[in-house]
Coordinates of C-alpha atoms and ligand atoms in Angstrom, one line a residue:
M1 CA 34.4 33.6 0.5
K2 CA 36.6 30.9 -1.1
C3 CA 35.9 27.4 -2.3
K4 CA 37.1 24.9 0.3
K5 CA 38.3 22.5 -2.4
C6 CA 40.2 24.8 -4.9
G7 CA 40.3 28.3 -3.4
A8 CA 38.5 29.9 -6.3
K9 CA 35.6 32.3 -5.6
A10 CA 32.8 30.4 -3.9
S11 CA 29.3 30.3 -5.5
I12 CA 27.6 29.0 -2.4
N13 CA 28.2 29.0 1.3
M14 CA 26.5 26.3 3.3
R15 CA 26.8 27.5 6.9
Q16 CA 25.3 24.3 8.4
H17 CA 28.0 22.2 6.7
K18 CA 30.7 24.9 7.2
L19 CA 31.3 24.4 3.5
A20 CA 31.7 27.0 0.7
L21 CA 32.1 25.8 -2.9
C22 CA 32.7 27.2 -6.3
K23 CA 30.4 26.4 -9.2
E24 CA 32.4 23.4 -10.5
H25 CA 32.8 21.8 -7.1
Y26 CA 29.2 22.5 -6.0
L27 CA 27.9 20.8 -9.2
A28 CA 29.9 17.8 -8.4
W29 CA 29.1 17.8 -4.7
A30 CA 25.3 17.9 -5.0
P31 CA 25.0 14.7 -7.1
E32 CA 27.6 12.9 -4.9
Q33 CA 25.5 13.8 -1.8
T34 CA 22.4 12.6 -3.6
E35 CA 24.0 9.3 -4.4
R36 CA 25.1 9.0 -0.8
F37 CA 21.5 9.5 0.4
I38 CA 20.1 7.1 -2.2
K39 CA 22.4 4.4 -0.8
K40 CA 22.1 5.3 2.9
Y41 CA 18.3 5.1 2.8
R42 CA 18.2 2.2 0.3
M43 CA 16.0 4.1 -2.1
F44 CA 16.7 2.2 -5.3
Q45 CA 19.2 0.2 -7.2
R46 CA 21.0 0.9 -10.5
D47 CA 18.8 -1.7 -12.4
E48 CA 15.5 -0.3 -11.1
R49 CA 13.2 2.0 -13.2
I50 CA 12.5 5.3 -11.7
L51 CA 9.6 7.6 -12.4
V52 CA 10.3 11.2 -11.3
A53 CA 7.3 13.4 -10.7
V54 CA 8.1 16.8 -12.2
S55 CA 6.2 20.1 -11.7
G56 CA 8.5 22.4 -13.6
G57 CA 9.9 23.8 -10.3
K58 CA 13.6 23.9 -9.3
D59 CA 13.5 20.9 -7.0
S60 CA 11.9 18.3 -9.3
L61 CA 13.8 19.3 -12.4
S62 CA 17.1 19.4 -10.4
L63 CA 16.3 15.9 -9.1
W64 CA 15.7 14.6 -12.6
D65 CA 18.9 16.2 -13.8
I66 CA 20.9 14.7 -10.9
L67 CA 19.5 11.2 -11.5
Y68 CA 20.3 11.6 -15.2
C69 CA 23.8 12.7 -14.5
L70 CA 24.3 9.8 -12.1
G71 CA 23.3 7.4 -14.8
Y72 CA 20.0 6.2 -13.4
Q73 CA 17.1 5.1 -15.6
A74 CA 14.7 7.9 -14.8
D75 CA 11.6 9.0 -16.8
G76 CA 9.5 12.0 -15.9
L77 CA 5.8 12.4 -15.1
Y78 CA 4.1 15.7 -15.5
I79 CA 0.5 16.1 -14.2
G80 CA -1.4 18.9 -16.0
L81 CA -3.5 20.4 -13.2
G82 CA -5.2 23.0 -15.4
I83 CA -4.3 25.9 -13.0
D84 CA -4.2 28.8 -15.3
E85 CA -4.9 31.6 -12.9
G86 CA -2.2 34.4 -12.8
I87 CA 0.7 33.6 -15.1
G88 CA -0.8 30.6 -16.7
Y89 CA 0.9 28.4 -14.2
S90 CA 0.2 25.0 -15.6
A91 CA 0.8 25.8 -19.2
E92 CA 4.2 27.4 -18.4
S93 CA 5.3 24.6 -16.1
Q94 CA 4.4 21.9 -18.7
R95 CA 6.4 23.9 -21.3
L96 CA 9.5 23.9 -19.1
C97 CA 9.2 20.2 -18.3
Q98 CA 8.9 19.4 -22.0
K99 CA 11.9 21.6 -22.9
F100 CA 14.0 20.0 -20.1
A101 CA 13.2 16.5 -21.3
E102 CA 13.8 17.3 -25.0
A103 CA 17.1 18.9 -24.3
R104 CA 18.4 15.7 -22.6
G105 CA 16.5 13.1 -24.8
L106 CA 14.5 11.9 -21.7
H107 CA 11.1 10.5 -21.7
L108 CA 8.3 12.5 -20.2
H109 CA 4.8 11.1 -19.5
I110 CA 2.0 13.7 -19.4
V111 CA -1.3 13.2 -17.8
D112 CA -3.8 16.1 -18.2
V113 CA -6.4 16.0 -15.4
A114 CA -9.1 17.8 -17.4
Q115 CA -8.6 15.6 -20.5
E116 CA -8.6 12.5 -18.5
Y117 CA -11.3 13.2 -15.8
G118 CA -13.4 15.9 -17.5
Q119 CA -12.5 18.9 -15.2
P120 CA -9.3 20.8 -14.2
I121 CA -8.3 20.9 -10.5
P122 CA -9.9 24.2 -9.6
A123 CA -13.3 23.0 -11.0
L124 CA -13.0 19.6 -9.3
A125 CA -12.2 21.4 -6.0
Q126 CA -15.3 23.6 -6.3
I127 CA -17.5 20.6 -6.9
S128 CA -16.1 18.6 -4.0
H129 CA -16.4 21.3 -1.4
R130 CA -13.2 19.9 0.2
G131 CA -10.6 22.3 1.6
R132 CA -12.6 25.5 2.3
G133 CA -12.1 27.2 -1.0
R134 CA -8.5 26.0 -1.5
P135 CA -8.0 23.3 -4.1
C136 CA -4.9 21.8 -2.4
A137 CA -6.7 18.9 -0.8
V138 CA -8.3 17.8 -4.1
C139 CA -5.0 18.6 -5.9
G140 CA -3.0 16.4 -3.5
L141 CA -5.5 13.5 -3.7
T142 CA -5.5 13.7 -7.5
K143 CA -1.7 13.8 -7.8
R144 CA -1.2 10.9 -5.4
H145 CA -3.8 8.8 -7.3
I146 CA -2.2 9.6 -10.7
M147 CA 1.4 9.1 -9.6
N148 CA 0.7 5.7 -8.1
R149 CA -1.5 4.6 -11.1
V150 CA 1.1 5.6 -13.7
A151 CA 4.0 4.1 -11.8
R152 CA 2.2 0.8 -11.3
D153 CA 0.6 0.6 -14.8
L154 CA 3.8 1.3 -16.6
G155 CA 5.9 -1.0 -14.4
Y156 CA 8.2 1.5 -12.6
D157 CA 9.9 0.2 -9.4
V158 CA 9.9 3.5 -7.6
L159 CA 8.4 7.0 -7.7
A160 CA 10.7 9.8 -6.8
T161 CA 9.6 13.3 -5.8
G162 CA 11.6 16.5 -5.4
H163 CA 10.7 17.3 -1.7
N164 CA 13.6 19.2 -0.1
L165 CA 14.6 19.6 3.5
D166 CA 12.6 22.8 3.9
D167 CA 9.4 20.9 2.7
E168 CA 10.1 18.0 4.9
V169 CA 10.8 20.0 8.0
A170 CA 7.7 22.2 7.5
V171 CA 5.6 19.0 7.3
L172 CA 7.4 17.5 10.3
F173 CA 6.9 20.7 12.3
G174 CA 3.1 20.7 11.5
N175 CA 2.8 17.0 12.5
T176 CA 4.8 17.5 15.7
L177 CA 2.7 20.5 16.7
H178 CA -0.4 18.4 16.4
W179 CA 1.5 15.3 17.6
A180 CA 0.0 13.5 14.6
T181 CA 1.7 10.2 15.2
S182 CA -0.1 8.4 12.4
Y183 CA 1.6 10.8 10.0
L184 CA 4.9 10.9 11.8
V185 CA 5.3 7.2 11.6
R186 CA 5.0 7.4 7.8
Q187 CA 7.2 10.4 7.2
G188 CA 10.7 9.7 5.9
P189 CA 13.0 9.5 2.9
V190 CA 11.4 6.2 1.8
L191 CA 7.8 4.9 1.9
H192 CA 8.0 1.2 1.2
E193 CA 5.8 -0.5 -1.4
G194 CA 2.8 -2.3 -0.3
P195 CA -0.1 -4.2 -2.0
G196 CA -1.2 -1.8 -4.7
F197 CA 1.3 0.9 -3.7
V198 CA 4.6 1.7 -5.5
R199 CA 7.6 2.6 -3.4
K200 CA 8.0 6.4 -2.9
V201 CA 11.4 8.1 -2.3
K202 CA 12.6 11.6 -1.7
P203 CA 16.3 11.8 -2.7
L204 CA 16.6 15.5 -2.0
C205 CA 15.2 15.4 1.5
R206 CA 18.5 16.5 3.1
F207 CA 19.1 19.5 0.8
Y208 CA 18.1 22.9 1.8
E209 CA 15.8 24.7 -0.6
R210 CA 18.4 27.3 -1.4
E211 CA 20.9 24.5 -2.2
M212 CA 18.5 23.2 -4.9
A213 CA 17.9 26.7 -6.2
A214 CA 21.6 27.2 -6.5
Y215 CA 22.0 23.8 -8.3
A216 CA 19.2 24.7 -10.8
I217 CA 20.7 28.1 -11.5
L218 CA 24.3 26.9 -11.7
R219 CA 23.3 24.1 -14.1
G220 CA 21.3 26.5 -16.2
I221 CA 18.0 24.7 -15.7
E222 CA 15.1 26.8 -16.7
Y223 CA 12.4 26.4 -14.1
I224 CA 9.2 28.1 -13.0
Y225 CA 10.0 30.7 -10.4
D226 CA 6.5 31.5 -9.3
E227 CA 4.7 29.3 -6.8
C228 CA 1.3 27.9 -7.7
P229 CA -1.1 30.8 -7.2
F230 CA -3.0 28.7 -4.6
A231 CA 0.0 28.3 -2.4
E232 CA -0.3 31.8 -1.1
G233 CA -1.3 31.9 2.5
A234 CA -0.8 28.1 3.0
T235 CA 0.1 27.0 6.6
S236 CA 3.1 25.2 5.3
I237 CA 4.5 28.6 4.0
Y238 CA 3.9 30.1 7.4
Y239 CA 5.8 27.2 9.0
K240 CA 8.6 27.7 6.5
E241 CA 9.0 31.3 7.5
L242 CA 9.1 30.5 11.2
L243 CA 11.7 27.8 10.5
N244 CA 13.8 30.2 8.4
K245 CA 14.0 32.6 11.4
L246 CA 15.2 29.7 13.5
E247 CA 17.7 28.6 10.9
N248 CA 19.0 32.1 10.6
D249 CA 19.9 32.3 14.3
K250 CA 21.0 28.7 14.5
P251 CA 22.4 27.4 11.3
G252 CA 21.8 23.7 10.9
A253 CA 18.7 23.7 13.1
K254 CA 16.4 22.4 10.4
L255 CA 18.7 19.6 9.4
T256 CA 19.2 18.6 13.0
F257 CA 15.5 18.6 13.7
Y258 CA 14.9 16.3 10.7
L259 CA 17.8 14.0 11.3
R260 CA 17.1 13.6 15.0
F261 CA 13.5 12.8 14.0
L262 CA 14.6 10.1 11.6
D263 CA 16.8 8.6 14.5
A264 CA 13.8 8.6 16.8
R265 CA 11.6 7.0 14.2
E266 CA 14.3 4.4 13.5
A267 CA 14.4 3.6 17.2
G268 CA 10.7 2.9 17.2
F269 CA 9.6 6.1 18.9
F270 CA 6.5 6.3 16.7
A271 CA 5.0 2.8 16.7
P272 CA 2.5 2.1 14.0
T273 CA -1.1 2.3 15.2
A274 CA -4.4 1.1 13.8
D275 CA -4.8 4.7 12.6
S276 CA -1.5 4.7 10.7
M277 CA -2.0 1.3 9.2
P278 CA -5.7 1.1 8.3
E279 CA -7.0 -2.0 6.6
L280 CA -6.9 -1.5 2.9
H281 CA -8.7 -3.2 0.0
P282 CA -8.8 -2.5 -3.7
C283 CA -11.2 0.2 -4.9
P284 CA -13.9 -1.6 -7.1
N285 CA -13.5 1.0 -9.8
C286 CA -9.8 1.8 -10.1
G287 CA -8.2 -1.0 -8.2
Q288 CA -6.1 1.3 -6.0
P289 CA -5.9 0.5 -2.3
T290 CA -8.4 2.3 -0.1
S291 CA -9.6 2.2 3.5
N292 CA -13.1 3.4 2.4
E293 CA -16.0 1.1 2.2
G294 CA -16.6 1.0 -1.6
L295 CA -15.1 3.5 -3.9
C296 CA -11.8 5.2 -3.1
S297 CA -11.8 9.0 -2.3
F298 CA -10.5 9.8 -5.8
C299 CA -13.2 7.8 -7.6
R300 CA -15.9 9.3 -5.3
L301 CA -14.6 12.8 -6.3
I302 CA -14.7 11.9 -10.0
E303 CA -18.2 10.4 -9.7
K304 CA -19.4 13.6 -8.0
A305 CA -17.9 15.7 -10.8
Q306 CA -19.5 13.6 -13.5
L307 CA -22.9 14.1 -11.8
H308 CA -22.3 17.9 -12.0
A309 CA -21.2 17.8 -15.7
Ligands
LIG1 FE1 -2.0 22.0 -6.0 FE2 -1.3 24.5 -6.1 FE3 -2.3 23.6 -3.8 FE4 0.2 22.8 -4.6 S1 -0.5 24.9 -4.0 S2 -1.4 21.5 -3.8 S3 -0.1 22.8 -6.8 S4 -3.3 23.7 -5.8
LIG2 ZN1 -10.8 4.3 -7.1

């Protein structure tokens, strides 16, 4: 397989785009495409400050690298979850994020959940009894709270996450299976800011996971290969496997599913409902918007944890 641009040996073949590229041309193509998506979906402008949520994985570090190469003002945020089962997942991912930032002279904010809130994620999950033994519900709630808080408190215009096409399509598939219109109406490359909420964007939402893995490897980015030990057996992974089978037989199926969904959403197919737009007011403790009466779900969780301490 040869590079379409220069005829040298190709490093990646993207069947859905009928495009094979060598290392040099792929490393130019991926940032160009990202810039195109940033503009197309009006994610942010050159003069805006971006906070990139980094986990130490290939997607978020590649995203930070691409924004850095494109000349955007992007700082990083690492959230220490305290998941040290298996390979010492959190410690290793933090080390890799710090190494990445230092090598490029970039600024990385670190928030350690146990230091800040008294308990790491696995302990908070046990106390809360949410999620039937899996800490993901508590982890997701905590990460969303911290990301929004840090972005707002430190005056960032936008929060960027490294979700790729495979992530987005797995979520879309799950929401479609359940016809969860209140989620479908909010899914997309940009979630606009609202009172108390920072704008959230996903600049990699049109890249396949393997494209980001190729980018990270070809750029020599050191990232954590292992998934979080709690990811095993997750429904989203099952959906990803199903969708990979589909993609294998029909190259481009995932991208088409996602893009046609965005078209339908744009055309008003999923109208906002009372469910998708609940009435929000500031949490009396942390000030973040919540639909709860009284404390937000995160503050309730921490209150419960403190009672157990
Ligand atoms: Fe958190 Fe791990 Fe679950 Fe992801 S898989 S939500 S990092 S606990
Ligand atoms: Zn709160």
